[in-house]
Amino acid sequence: MKRIENNMRFKMRIVNGPDAKEDYIPASVPGSVYNDLLNAGMIDDPYYRDNENFALELMKNDFEYKGEFNVNADDLAASDEVILRFNGLDTLADITLNGKALASADNMHRTWEYSVKELLLPGVNKLVILFHSPVRFIQEEFEKDPAILGTEDAMRGFPKIRKGHYMFGWDWGPRLPDAGIWKDIELLQVKKARFTRVYLRQSFNADLSNVTLRAEVSLEGPLTDGLKTLVSVIDPGGKTAVDRHDISKESEISIPDPLLWWPNGLGGQPLYTVITELVDEAGEVCDKCEKRIGLRKLEMSTKKDEFGSEFAHVINNVKFFAMGADYIPEDNILPRCNKERTRNLLKQCADAHFNCIRVWGGGLYPSDDFYDACDELGLVVWQDFMFACANYRLTRDFEENILAELRDNIRRLYHHPSLGLWCGNNEMEMFVDKGEWGAKNEIKSDYVKMYEYLLPRLLETEDPDRFYWPASPSCGGGFDDPNSPDRGDVHYWDVWHGNKPFTEYRKFYFRYLSEFGFQSFPSIKTIEEFTLPKDRNVFSYVMEKHQRNASANGKIMNYMEQTFLYPTTLDTLIYASQLLQAEAIRYGVEHFRRNRGRCMGTVYWQLNDCWPVASWSSIDYYGRWKALHYYAKRFFAPFMVSCEEEGLLTQNMNVNAEPYEVKKSVRLNVSNETMKARNATVEWELINENDEVIKKDSINVDVDAMSSKWLDVVMLPDASLYQDHVSYRLIENGEAVSQGSVLFCPPKHFDFSDPELTVKVENDEITVFAKHYAKSVEIRNASDDLILSDNFFDMEKGERKVKILKGDPAGLEVRSVYSIR
């Protein structure tokens, strides 16, 4: 099978609605309605101020795409079959080819293929695709069946259409349900037959010194007899390890001494290329499938233990602690996404020591570029199927539609070594169990049929070697306490939604935390992109349009009141909000890493944004790192020291409480998420308001590979609550590889001296000078787009050097918690 070059050309117009037009505008494929209208100057950017409102109204229209393409008569004659493949249609589409109705599509997540040889003409062919309004459709469907509900943050009726749910709004996203031809269209020439499935199974001997590959193939076409399948394997160095092995004669292929694929931080990511060819009796290649694979044994352990049941990734017989974040679609206007943008985002995850990433189920199945990058960077992917926070009615049509959707995406993605597990849905077991959104008995029955029967049964055929988990969170299904702290994975939101203090994390020992988060505002430079000066108040109309969690601004201010002095400018408020977010997640991650073994994963909500917004992200829409991403680089460091302090935050923060003896102590812990034992020195110092060390210690520690180690509790009864702090660091080979500091009171009550921060730039290095202790030191340039080796860090009196990784250090500013006032 080969792609026929056809030079498709498209134009688009608005039809069948209040904004219908006679004239066409140029259209891009891949592309979208919003993107084409933006390019034609017909709409303003939907992300600016409240332009979203107008853009949403436009989607009450239908949209007609008209295209032409050329077909060579010789290509037609030489084909036994011609396939017209639509890799992505968003979403409700009627397709006409050369004036004849071809088909209708109704699922954004599917690949649609049609045999069209008899309909094609030599020369010019005409293709018309009519996209129906997704807004009108869900409104009509909701009126027919109002019992099918979902999250109130999205538009009513959204579960009734197989389209990225987030497009209809979420508590971090706008209501911009775009439409159009969002992926390539291909014209494919088939000679005799083609592959429809090439599945490569791996099995290892006990010590992983030999891997056996077995290829399972499925064929489709008019002439499948007399064909053979040949498999070649190219090793990571480009050498042919296996040359055109005929699997019809011997199904298994042995590869001795394989170069194993490992997650980020545990080893390399060598990739083999496997070429599978379908060859006829004359030796002509009828079809060819080329995939990159990694040789690895990747499993999940759920075995019972003294606490319940563990939930841990196991790579090449090694259990590792998952460190990552939840990924949402990178944009609401999908043509703005590209390979470079995706890889850059994921590279910044690897740079912050992520070893995994969870693809959330309310968005889209990621592109091949996403998975290629994860393969190369060592990011193990938790892949949700695209069901989230909604009820679904399991009709026969819906069943057939979703099974085709899943089959398409499983077959597209299952060769990737980074694909760690499939998960049935996001939060539905938990919410259906509670009867949320009208989940009565019929819906509960349909839920079990979908996620505990249909999906796992499909995977038994399509991807039997991959772990399947029915929901997130879950204990394994059956509505058996799906958010239990002792089994499976957990979504924990009492810190944030429940208004609990950061220290609340320390009351729990979850087995695997796949969602927990805290909001912050994006950079002032990001806010300037979507506001006028008059909008720049967090309670203004425009700012609240870009804050989709209804009570979130109040929550931020509530936590701020508990933590910092009142910030008197918007810019300072933004800075303080980002520190709140970073500190909240740090409290959680460090606690769970200290309890490695019982807990085996922390995946925070969320990595990224799909538009400029106040949200839970650690990298904002324009790629600016919030404080959280720098904190993540430190709290996900493979070799890290952390401190469990006791002070007012863990006891009673009420300044008017009846006087009591405050327990003041520190207990340090060293986490070693590497494959080798480490020897290092832990140093700590109790420092007063005059920057004088009044107590200190140095402890030599040996830490086993893939473990954490507690040091003894140090009681500090004489420490001043409001003037003394503890500074600590982990020294290896004479270098501080991890460090931090803790207070015994909220920062708002600590007696900071003005650190009088200054900076100096020399080549790619910035030196920060402080005359006194400074907490959460931020360095930024005029455009606030620097990426540094470290930022938002604590420092003692003296100097600290950081490297410039990206950006121009023009117009540098520096501030610390002392500046919040």
Coordinates of N, CA and C in Angstrom, one line a residue, residues 31 65 75 100 187-188 238 267 278 333 344 415 552 579 587 602 621 642 689 697 750 797 810 816:
G31 N -6.7 21.4 9.6 CA -7.0 22.7 10.0 C -8.3 22.7 10.9
Y65 N -16.8 22.3 3.7 CA -15.5 22.3 3.1 C -15.6 21.6 1.7
D75 N -2.2 5.4 -11.8 CA -2.4 4.9 -10.4 C -3.7 4.2 -10.2
K100 N -21.6 12.1 -5.3 CA -22.3 11.0 -4.7 C -22.0 10.9 -3.2
L187 N -5.0 9.4 0.3 CA -5.5 8.5 -0.8 C -4.5 7.4 -0.9
L188 N -5.0 6.1 -0.7 CA -4.0 5.0 -0.5 C -4.3 4.0 -1.6
G238 N 21.8 1.4 14.2 CA 21.6 1.4 12.7 C 22.0 0.1 12.1
G267 N 17.9 5.0 33.2 CA 18.7 4.4 32.1 C 18.4 5.1 30.8
L278 N 4.8 -7.0 3.7 CA 3.9 -8.0 3.1 C 4.3 -8.2 1.6
I333 N -7.6 25.5 19.8 CA -7.5 25.6 18.3 C -6.4 24.7 17.9
N344 N 8.8 20.2 22.8 CA 9.3 21.2 23.7 C 8.7 21.1 25.1
H415 N 2.6 0.1 19.8 CA 4.0 -0.2 19.6 C 4.9 0.7 20.4
A552 N -12.6 29.7 42.6 CA -11.1 29.5 42.7 C -10.4 30.8 43.2
L579 N 3.6 30.9 44.5 CA 4.3 30.3 45.6 C 3.4 29.4 46.4
Y587 N 4.6 20.1 49.5 CA 4.2 19.4 50.8 C 3.8 18.0 50.5
T602 N 3.4 10.0 42.4 CA 2.7 11.3 42.6 C 2.6 12.0 41.2
Y621 N 0.0 28.7 29.2 CA -0.3 28.5 27.8 C 0.8 29.0 26.9
S642 N 14.7 16.1 51.9 CA 13.5 16.9 52.3 C 13.3 16.9 53.8
E689 N 18.0 35.6 63.1 CA 17.6 36.8 62.3 C 18.8 37.6 61.9
D697 N 24.5 20.5 62.3 CA 25.0 19.1 62.4 C 25.3 18.6 60.9
F750 N 6.8 35.7 59.8 CA 8.3 35.6 60.0 C 8.9 36.9 59.8
K797 N 22.4 34.3 53.2 CA 23.2 35.5 53.0 C 24.4 35.0 52.1
A810 N 17.7 40.4 29.5 CA 17.5 41.9 29.5 C 16.5 42.3 30.5
S816 N 11.7 38.3 46.4 CA 11.6 37.1 47.3 C 10.3 37.3 48.1

